[in-house]
């Protein structure tokens, strides 16, 4: 093993559960007063892309030690966790990865999650983030299983730039087919995530905006983030959202609009001519930790309370150690009550980058 293959070993770092939380009335709140509302579940640590900002080839090469099947949470274990999270106030679940559509029979998991009801009798809102490579094939099965919407990542409209980002020679046309299939089957509105990295795909900002303006899809520009420890992040590579908005507004005038719900991470803007909206996710230049209501379950069942965590809580050990639902419920309450994460608010260009969990493992 080379020393570049440390990420997975590091991914096993976990911390002891905090002591039980006191019983306060109302929804669980963390130490900064934030409630628990969204759950992201990573269903695989594998991917068929090698995006330079997420799974760089030099680290995620042929010998990379991915998790073995029995290390992954089973669908039953994921659904059990999800049910207990719903008791804590979760209303929205997003499946992610790695590439979630690579997990065999993921639609079976979606069926199981779609059957979970909120305390008000409604279904939990179910979404999935994908690189779109298998979406053309899978859109119908996902919709039939009960998925509500998809977010598709696409970083450029021309093959050379897109391939420079995905580093897997994957063509744009196949992703566009996937987006069209998802839209046609009603996994809509489709959101499209574009990570912007200076010097690599900034020239694609305007073509992407032009292409999706008036399409009914919501294009969202994401600042290149310092997730994980392997993507060689530097502040100089970040293009600030305000710069992106300025650039688009100069050609296609924009105005800000209110968030859909409190804590929405994307800032929304609409075209003044009424032809739709775009979003910007300013994770670096305008931190939104104060309204961060997300918990994340990694592929192997660790619970993380921040995307930039260096350690998580081992819920797979609890699930496989015969704990009751009530015990899992209390463990989640304890973790949330102890949470004080606000990485993006306190990050500086000098923040050490080496110990964070990889995004392909924790789920974006
Ligand atoms: N494979 C799926 C995909 O690419 O959509 C799902 C997992 S991916 C980790 C989730 C999202 O995180 C994608 O939209 C991706 O572009 C984004 N992402 C990954 N690394 C990032 C980084 N360093 N900065 C900003 N966004 C990133
Ligand atoms: Fe794979 Fe998504 Fe990461 Fe790209 S961003 S390498 S598609 S997990
Ligand atoms: Fe939430 Fe952590 Fe991101 Fe802040 S840095 S918004 S706490 S995930």
Short mmCIF file of C-alpha atoms and ligand atoms in Angstrom, two decimals:
data_model
loop_
_atom_site.label_atom_id
_atom_site.label_comp_id
_atom_site.label_asym_id
_atom_site.label_seq_id
_atom_site.Cartn_x
_atom_site.Cartn_y
_atom_site.Cartn_z
CA UNK A 1 0.00 0.00 0.00
CA UNK A 2 1.33 3.44 -0.79
CA UNK A 3 0.95 6.28 1.65
CA UNK A 4 -1.60 7.88 -0.71
CA UNK A 5 -4.09 5.09 0.11
CA UNK A 6 -4.58 6.28 3.66
CA UNK A 7 -7.99 7.87 3.09
CA UNK A 8 -10.02 4.72 3.69
CA UNK A 9 -8.12 3.76 6.80
CA UNK A 10 -8.66 7.28 8.05
CA UNK A 11 -12.33 6.89 7.22
CA UNK A 12 -12.59 4.35 10.04
CA UNK A 13 -11.83 7.00 12.68
CA UNK A 14 -14.65 7.26 15.13
CA UNK A 15 -15.38 8.95 18.39
CA UNK A 16 -17.20 7.67 21.47
CA UNK A 17 -20.87 8.47 21.84
CA UNK A 18 -21.57 11.53 23.96
CA UNK A 19 -23.51 11.03 27.22
CA UNK A 20 -27.32 10.81 26.92
CA UNK A 21 -29.04 14.11 26.16
CA UNK A 22 -31.52 15.61 28.65
CA UNK A 23 -35.18 15.40 27.65
CA UNK A 24 -36.21 18.86 26.46
CA UNK A 25 -39.62 19.53 24.95
CA UNK A 26 -39.84 19.97 21.16
CA UNK A 27 -37.43 18.93 18.42
CA UNK A 28 -33.83 18.04 19.25
CA UNK A 29 -31.50 21.05 19.06
CA UNK A 30 -27.73 21.03 18.90
CA UNK A 31 -25.43 23.25 20.95
CA UNK A 32 -25.92 26.11 18.50
CA UNK A 33 -29.73 25.75 18.55
CA UNK A 34 -30.03 24.02 15.16
CA UNK A 35 -32.72 21.38 14.61
CA UNK A 36 -32.23 18.11 12.74
CA UNK A 37 -34.11 18.19 9.45
CA UNK A 38 -32.16 16.57 6.58
CA UNK A 39 -30.43 13.26 6.29
CA UNK A 40 -27.91 12.34 3.60
CA UNK A 41 -27.12 8.69 3.17
CA UNK A 42 -24.11 7.49 1.21
CA UNK A 43 -24.90 4.11 -0.34
CA UNK A 44 -21.53 3.36 -1.93
CA UNK A 45 -17.97 4.65 -1.76
CA UNK A 46 -17.38 3.66 -5.40
CA UNK A 47 -17.72 5.78 -8.50
CA UNK A 48 -17.24 5.40 -12.24
CA UNK A 49 -15.94 9.00 -12.49
CA UNK A 50 -12.71 10.40 -11.11
CA UNK A 51 -13.68 14.06 -10.72
CA UNK A 52 -10.52 15.98 -9.96
CA UNK A 53 -12.17 17.81 -7.06
CA UNK A 54 -13.54 14.64 -5.43
CA UNK A 55 -11.79 11.35 -6.31
CA UNK A 56 -8.50 12.28 -7.96
CA UNK A 57 -7.05 9.35 -9.91
CA UNK A 58 -3.67 9.51 -8.23
CA UNK A 59 -5.37 8.63 -4.94
CA UNK A 60 -8.37 6.61 -6.10
CA UNK A 61 -6.42 4.33 -8.43
CA UNK A 62 -6.80 0.65 -9.30
CA UNK A 63 -5.49 -0.49 -5.91
CA UNK A 64 -7.71 1.71 -3.81
CA UNK A 65 -9.18 -0.39 -0.98
CA UNK A 66 -12.92 0.22 -1.31
CA UNK A 67 -15.24 -1.15 1.33
CA UNK A 68 -16.18 -4.82 1.10
CA UNK A 69 -19.87 -5.69 0.78
CA UNK A 70 -20.31 -6.76 4.41
CA UNK A 71 -18.84 -3.45 5.56
CA UNK A 72 -21.65 -1.51 3.88
CA UNK A 73 -24.89 -0.92 5.72
CA UNK A 74 -27.53 -3.26 4.30
CA UNK A 75 -30.77 -1.80 2.95
CA UNK A 76 -32.55 -3.05 6.09
CA UNK A 77 -30.02 -1.28 8.31
CA UNK A 78 -30.31 1.95 6.30
CA UNK A 79 -34.11 1.87 6.42
CA UNK A 80 -34.06 1.24 10.16
CA UNK A 81 -31.78 4.23 10.72
CA UNK A 82 -33.98 6.35 8.46
CA UNK A 83 -37.12 5.40 10.40
CA UNK A 84 -35.52 6.43 13.66
CA UNK A 85 -34.23 9.67 12.16
CA UNK A 86 -37.77 10.47 11.01
CA UNK A 87 -38.88 10.22 14.64
CA UNK A 88 -36.31 12.95 15.30
CA UNK A 89 -37.87 15.31 12.77
CA UNK A 90 -36.12 14.42 9.51
CA UNK A 91 -38.36 15.33 6.59
CA UNK A 92 -35.96 14.92 3.71
CA UNK A 93 -33.57 12.13 2.73
CA UNK A 94 -31.00 12.37 -0.03
CA UNK A 95 -29.15 9.31 -1.32
CA UNK A 96 -25.64 9.98 -2.45
CA UNK A 97 -22.18 8.46 -2.61
CA UNK A 98 -19.81 7.78 -4.49
CA UNK A 99 -22.19 7.19 -7.34
CA UNK A 100 -25.45 5.96 -5.77
CA UNK A 101 -26.73 4.36 -8.98
CA UNK A 102 -23.79 1.93 -8.81
CA UNK A 103 -25.26 0.32 -5.67
CA UNK A 104 -27.01 -2.85 -6.84
CA UNK A 105 -30.79 -2.67 -6.66
CA UNK A 106 -30.76 0.81 -5.14
CA UNK A 107 -34.39 1.11 -6.27
CA UNK A 108 -35.28 -1.57 -3.69
CA UNK A 109 -33.82 0.71 -0.99
CA UNK A 110 -35.84 3.61 -2.38
CA UNK A 111 -39.02 1.54 -2.11
CA UNK A 112 -38.22 0.81 1.53
CA UNK A 113 -37.53 4.49 2.30
CA UNK A 114 -40.62 5.64 0.39
CA UNK A 115 -42.76 3.54 2.73
CA UNK A 116 -41.62 5.54 5.77
CA UNK A 117 -44.23 8.03 6.94
CA UNK A 118 -43.66 11.31 8.77
CA UNK A 119 -45.58 11.83 12.02
CA UNK A 120 -48.14 13.88 9.98
CA UNK A 121 -48.78 10.86 7.72
CA UNK A 122 -46.99 12.32 4.67
CA UNK A 123 -44.11 10.51 2.96
CA UNK A 124 -40.57 11.60 3.58
CA UNK A 125 -39.16 13.67 0.69
CA UNK A 126 -36.75 11.42 -1.21
CA UNK A 127 -34.07 12.70 -3.54
CA UNK A 128 -30.81 11.44 -5.01
CA UNK A 129 -27.66 13.09 -6.33
CA UNK A 130 -26.05 11.37 -9.32
CA UNK A 131 -23.42 11.96 -11.95
CA UNK A 132 -26.13 11.05 -14.48
CA UNK A 133 -24.14 8.31 -16.21
CA UNK A 134 -26.75 5.60 -15.50
CA UNK A 135 -29.77 7.83 -15.24
CA UNK A 136 -31.06 7.22 -18.76
CA UNK A 137 -31.30 3.52 -17.92
CA UNK A 138 -32.58 3.87 -14.39
CA UNK A 139 -34.92 6.87 -14.32
CA UNK A 140 -38.11 4.84 -14.71
CA UNK A 141 -37.20 2.26 -12.04
CA UNK A 142 -36.25 5.08 -9.63
CA UNK A 143 -39.52 6.90 -10.22
CA UNK A 144 -41.56 3.69 -9.87
CA UNK A 145 -39.79 2.94 -6.60
CA UNK A 146 -40.95 6.26 -5.16
CA UNK A 147 -38.06 8.68 -5.71
CA UNK A 148 -39.32 12.28 -5.94
CA UNK A 149 -36.50 14.22 -7.60
CA UNK A 150 -32.90 14.00 -8.76
CA UNK A 151 -29.94 16.33 -8.75
CA UNK A 152 -27.51 15.69 -11.59
CA UNK A 153 -23.93 16.89 -11.53
CA UNK A 154 -22.64 18.41 -14.77
CA UNK A 155 -19.64 20.70 -14.89
CA UNK A 156 -19.47 21.73 -18.56
CA UNK A 157 -21.19 21.40 -21.92
CA UNK A 158 -18.18 20.60 -24.07
CA UNK A 159 -16.47 17.23 -23.86
CA UNK A 160 -12.88 18.41 -23.39
CA UNK A 161 -13.79 20.52 -20.35
CA UNK A 162 -16.21 17.98 -18.90
CA UNK A 163 -13.66 15.22 -19.31
CA UNK A 164 -10.98 17.37 -17.69
CA UNK A 165 -13.33 17.52 -14.66
CA UNK A 166 -14.61 13.88 -14.59
CA UNK A 167 -11.25 12.39 -15.66
CA UNK A 168 -13.06 9.27 -16.92
CA UNK A 169 -13.58 10.24 -20.58
CA UNK A 170 -17.31 10.41 -19.96
CA UNK A 171 -19.16 12.46 -22.60
CA UNK A 172 -21.61 15.29 -21.92
CA UNK A 173 -24.28 13.85 -24.25
CA UNK A 174 -24.92 10.83 -22.00
CA UNK A 175 -25.49 13.05 -18.97
CA UNK A 176 -27.85 15.27 -20.98
CA UNK A 177 -29.76 12.11 -21.98
CA UNK A 178 -30.03 11.17 -18.31
CA UNK A 179 -31.34 14.64 -17.43
CA UNK A 180 -33.92 14.43 -20.22
CA UNK A 181 -35.03 10.96 -19.09
CA UNK A 182 -35.41 12.10 -15.48
CA UNK A 183 -37.39 15.15 -16.57
CA UNK A 184 -39.66 13.15 -18.88
CA UNK A 185 -40.52 10.64 -16.17
CA UNK A 186 -41.31 13.38 -13.62
CA UNK A 187 -38.26 13.30 -11.33
CA UNK A 188 -38.56 17.05 -11.58
CA UNK A 189 -37.68 19.83 -11.30
CA UNK A 190 -34.24 18.42 -12.06
CA UNK A 191 -31.48 20.31 -10.31
CA UNK A 192 -28.11 20.49 -12.02
CA UNK A 193 -24.98 20.94 -9.90
CA UNK A 194 -21.95 22.56 -11.47
CA UNK A 195 -18.78 22.74 -9.39
CA UNK A 196 -16.70 25.66 -10.58
CA UNK A 197 -12.93 25.39 -10.42
CA UNK A 198 -10.83 28.33 -11.49
CA UNK A 199 -8.76 27.70 -14.57
CA UNK A 200 -10.61 24.47 -15.41
CA UNK A 201 -14.27 25.16 -16.18
CA UNK A 202 -14.99 28.82 -15.42
CA UNK A 203 -15.45 29.44 -19.15
CA UNK A 204 -18.43 27.05 -18.98
CA UNK A 205 -20.45 29.25 -16.58
CA UNK A 206 -22.17 31.31 -19.27
CA UNK A 207 -22.76 28.44 -21.74
CA UNK A 208 -24.31 26.38 -18.92
CA UNK A 209 -26.53 29.30 -17.85
CA UNK A 210 -27.64 29.92 -21.46
CA UNK A 211 -28.33 26.23 -22.08
CA UNK A 212 -30.54 25.68 -19.01
CA UNK A 213 -32.29 29.08 -18.95
CA UNK A 214 -35.92 28.43 -19.75
CA UNK A 215 -35.54 24.62 -19.50
CA UNK A 216 -37.39 24.24 -16.20
CA UNK A 217 -34.24 22.73 -14.66
CA UNK A 218 -32.54 24.59 -11.82
CA UNK A 219 -28.83 25.09 -12.42
CA UNK A 220 -26.79 25.55 -9.26
CA UNK A 221 -23.20 26.73 -9.15
CA UNK A 222 -21.14 25.27 -6.33
CA UNK A 223 -17.94 26.81 -5.04
CA UNK A 224 -15.06 24.34 -5.14
CA UNK A 225 -14.77 23.11 -1.56
CA UNK A 226 -11.96 21.79 0.59
CA UNK A 227 -13.79 18.55 1.36
CA UNK A 228 -11.61 15.56 2.12
CA UNK A 229 -7.86 15.69 2.15
CA UNK A 230 -6.94 14.60 -1.36
CA UNK A 231 -8.26 17.13 -3.88
CA UNK A 232 -5.39 19.60 -3.53
CA UNK A 233 -7.78 22.44 -2.67
CA UNK A 234 -6.45 25.98 -2.63
CA UNK A 235 -8.45 29.14 -1.97
CA UNK A 236 -7.09 30.52 -5.26
CA UNK A 237 -9.04 27.84 -7.18
CA UNK A 238 -12.37 29.03 -5.76
CA UNK A 239 -14.53 31.33 -7.86
CA UNK A 240 -16.80 33.19 -5.46
CA UNK A 241 -20.53 32.91 -6.10
CA UNK A 242 -20.89 36.68 -6.21
CA UNK A 243 -18.50 36.72 -9.17
CA UNK A 244 -20.61 34.06 -10.93
CA UNK A 245 -23.82 36.00 -10.32
CA UNK A 246 -22.19 39.20 -11.61
CA UNK A 247 -21.04 37.42 -14.76
CA UNK A 248 -24.48 35.96 -15.56
CA UNK A 249 -26.39 39.08 -14.55
CA UNK A 250 -24.38 41.17 -17.03
CA UNK A 251 -25.80 39.13 -19.91
CA UNK A 252 -29.04 37.69 -18.47
CA UNK A 253 -30.35 40.04 -15.75
CA UNK A 254 -31.10 38.41 -12.40
CA UNK A 255 -32.86 39.28 -9.17
CA UNK A 256 -32.65 37.52 -5.79
CA UNK A 257 -35.59 35.46 -4.49
CA UNK A 258 -36.50 34.09 -1.08
CA UNK A 259 -35.43 30.62 0.01
CA UNK A 260 -37.95 27.78 -0.39
CA UNK A 261 -37.53 26.90 3.27
CA UNK A 262 -35.40 28.04 6.20
CA UNK A 263 -31.87 26.68 5.98
CA UNK A 264 -31.84 26.13 2.20
CA UNK A 265 -28.17 26.06 1.24
CA UNK A 266 -28.52 27.43 -2.28
CA UNK A 267 -29.16 31.16 -2.60
CA UNK A 268 -31.86 31.56 -5.24
CA UNK A 269 -31.87 34.03 -8.13
CA UNK A 270 -34.37 34.33 -10.97
CA UNK A 271 -34.07 35.71 -14.47
CA UNK A 272 -35.84 39.03 -14.68
CA UNK A 273 -37.46 37.96 -17.95
CA UNK A 274 -39.30 35.14 -16.11
CA UNK A 275 -37.40 32.29 -17.72
CA UNK A 276 -36.56 30.38 -14.58
CA UNK A 277 -34.13 30.41 -11.70
CA UNK A 278 -30.58 29.49 -10.76
CA UNK A 279 -28.86 28.92 -7.44
CA UNK A 280 -25.44 29.45 -5.94
CA UNK A 281 -23.98 27.41 -3.12
CA UNK A 282 -21.35 29.57 -1.45
CA UNK A 283 -19.91 27.01 0.92
CA UNK A 284 -16.58 28.81 1.01
CA UNK A 285 -17.28 32.52 0.71
CA UNK A 286 -20.59 32.74 2.58
CA UNK A 287 -20.83 29.99 5.17
CA UNK A 288 -24.30 28.77 6.14
CA UNK A 289 -23.37 26.79 9.26
CA UNK A 290 -25.78 28.77 11.44
CA UNK A 291 -28.71 27.15 9.64
CA UNK A 292 -27.17 23.74 8.93
CA UNK A 293 -29.72 21.05 9.79
CA UNK A 294 -27.98 18.06 8.18
CA UNK A 295 -26.77 14.73 9.43
CA UNK A 296 -24.88 12.29 7.23
CA UNK A 297 -24.59 8.52 7.35
CA UNK A 298 -21.54 7.15 5.58
CA UNK A 299 -21.51 4.04 3.45
CA UNK A 300 -20.38 1.92 6.38
CA UNK A 301 -22.78 3.40 8.90
CA UNK A 302 -20.82 6.13 10.62
CA UNK A 303 -22.85 9.17 11.59
CA UNK A 304 -21.27 12.55 10.77
CA UNK A 305 -22.60 15.90 11.82
CA UNK A 306 -20.48 17.95 9.39
CA UNK A 307 -19.27 17.51 5.84
CA UNK A 308 -15.80 18.50 7.00
CA UNK A 309 -15.65 16.12 9.95
CA UNK A 310 -12.51 14.30 10.91
CA UNK A 311 -14.38 11.54 12.78
CA UNK A 312 -17.88 10.10 13.07
CA UNK A 313 -19.94 7.92 15.40
CA UNK A 314 -20.04 4.19 14.68
CA UNK A 315 -23.74 3.40 14.30
CA UNK A 316 -23.03 0.19 12.40
CA UNK A 317 -21.57 -1.22 15.61
CA UNK A 318 -24.77 -0.26 17.43
CA UNK A 319 -27.00 -1.68 14.67
CA UNK A 320 -25.08 -4.94 14.61
CA UNK A 321 -24.61 -5.04 18.37
CA UNK A 322 -28.27 -5.78 19.11
CA UNK A 323 -29.27 -2.28 20.22
CA UNK A 324 -33.01 -1.59 20.37
CA UNK A 325 -34.72 1.17 18.39
CA UNK A 326 -35.07 3.13 21.64
CA UNK A 327 -31.33 2.88 22.25
CA UNK A 328 -30.54 4.02 18.71
CA UNK A 329 -33.02 6.86 19.13
CA UNK A 330 -31.25 8.04 22.30
CA UNK A 331 -27.84 7.69 20.68
CA UNK A 332 -28.90 9.96 17.81
CA UNK A 333 -30.32 12.47 20.30
CA UNK A 334 -27.05 12.46 22.23
CA UNK A 335 -24.95 13.02 19.11
CA UNK A 336 -27.14 15.87 17.91
CA UNK A 337 -27.25 17.52 21.35
CA UNK A 338 -23.43 17.51 21.44
CA UNK A 339 -23.02 18.95 17.94
CA UNK A 340 -21.19 22.25 17.64
CA UNK A 341 -19.78 22.02 14.07
CA UNK A 342 -19.28 25.21 12.09
CA UNK A 343 -16.27 24.43 9.96
CA UNK A 344 -17.03 26.77 7.06
CA UNK A 345 -17.53 29.73 9.37
CA UNK A 346 -14.12 29.31 10.92
CA UNK A 347 -12.13 28.06 7.92
CA UNK A 348 -9.21 30.16 6.78
CA UNK A 349 -6.81 29.60 3.90
CA UNK A 350 -4.41 28.27 6.56
CA UNK A 351 -6.81 25.63 7.97
CA UNK A 352 -4.95 22.29 7.91
CA UNK A 353 -6.41 20.05 5.20
CA UNK A 354 -5.03 16.67 6.07
CA UNK A 355 -7.47 14.84 8.31
CA UNK A 356 -10.93 15.32 6.82
CA UNK A 357 -13.13 12.45 5.62
CA UNK A 358 -13.40 12.07 1.83
CA UNK A 359 -16.60 13.31 0.18
CA UNK A 360 -17.00 10.11 -1.85
CA UNK A 361 -17.17 8.23 1.46
CA UNK A 362 -19.30 10.57 3.55
CA UNK A 363 -21.59 11.54 0.67
CA UNK A 364 -22.01 15.03 -0.79
N1 LIG B 1 -21.60 10.95 -7.62
C1 LIG B 1 -22.72 11.79 -7.41
C2 LIG B 1 -22.56 13.10 -8.13
O1 LIG B 1 -21.45 13.44 -8.52
O2 LIG B 1 -23.55 13.79 -8.26
C3 LIG B 1 -23.07 12.00 -5.96
C4 LIG B 1 -21.94 12.21 -4.99
S1 LIG B 1 -21.02 13.71 -5.19
C5 LIG B 1 -19.83 13.57 -3.89
C6 LIG B 1 -22.20 14.93 -4.63
C7 LIG B 1 -21.97 16.35 -5.08
O3 LIG B 1 -20.80 16.84 -4.48
C8 LIG B 1 -21.79 16.51 -6.57
O4 LIG B 1 -22.69 17.48 -7.06
C9 LIG B 1 -20.37 16.98 -6.69
O5 LIG B 1 -20.18 17.82 -7.79
C10 LIG B 1 -20.15 17.68 -5.38
N2 LIG B 1 -18.74 17.79 -5.00
C11 LIG B 1 -17.83 16.79 -4.90
N3 LIG B 1 -16.63 17.28 -4.54
C12 LIG B 1 -16.77 18.61 -4.40
C13 LIG B 1 -15.89 19.69 -4.04
N4 LIG B 1 -14.61 19.49 -3.75
N5 LIG B 1 -16.39 20.93 -4.00
C14 LIG B 1 -17.69 21.17 -4.28
N6 LIG B 1 -18.58 20.22 -4.60
C15 LIG B 1 -18.12 18.95 -4.68
FE1 LIG B 2 -17.92 10.45 -8.45
FE2 LIG B 2 -19.67 12.30 -7.80
FE3 LIG B 2 -17.22 12.35 -6.75
FE4 LIG B 2 -17.50 12.89 -9.31
S1 LIG B 2 -18.35 14.08 -7.60
S2 LIG B 2 -15.98 11.49 -8.43
S3 LIG B 2 -19.18 11.61 -9.88
S4 LIG B 2 -18.74 10.82 -6.40
FE1 LIG B 3 -22.91 22.30 8.04
FE2 LIG B 3 -20.38 21.66 8.54
FE3 LIG B 3 -21.05 22.70 6.18
FE4 LIG B 3 -21.09 24.23 8.37
S1 LIG B 3 -19.30 23.30 7.45
S2 LIG B 3 -22.67 24.14 6.77
S3 LIG B 3 -21.76 22.75 9.90
S4 LIG B 3 -21.73 20.72 7.00
#
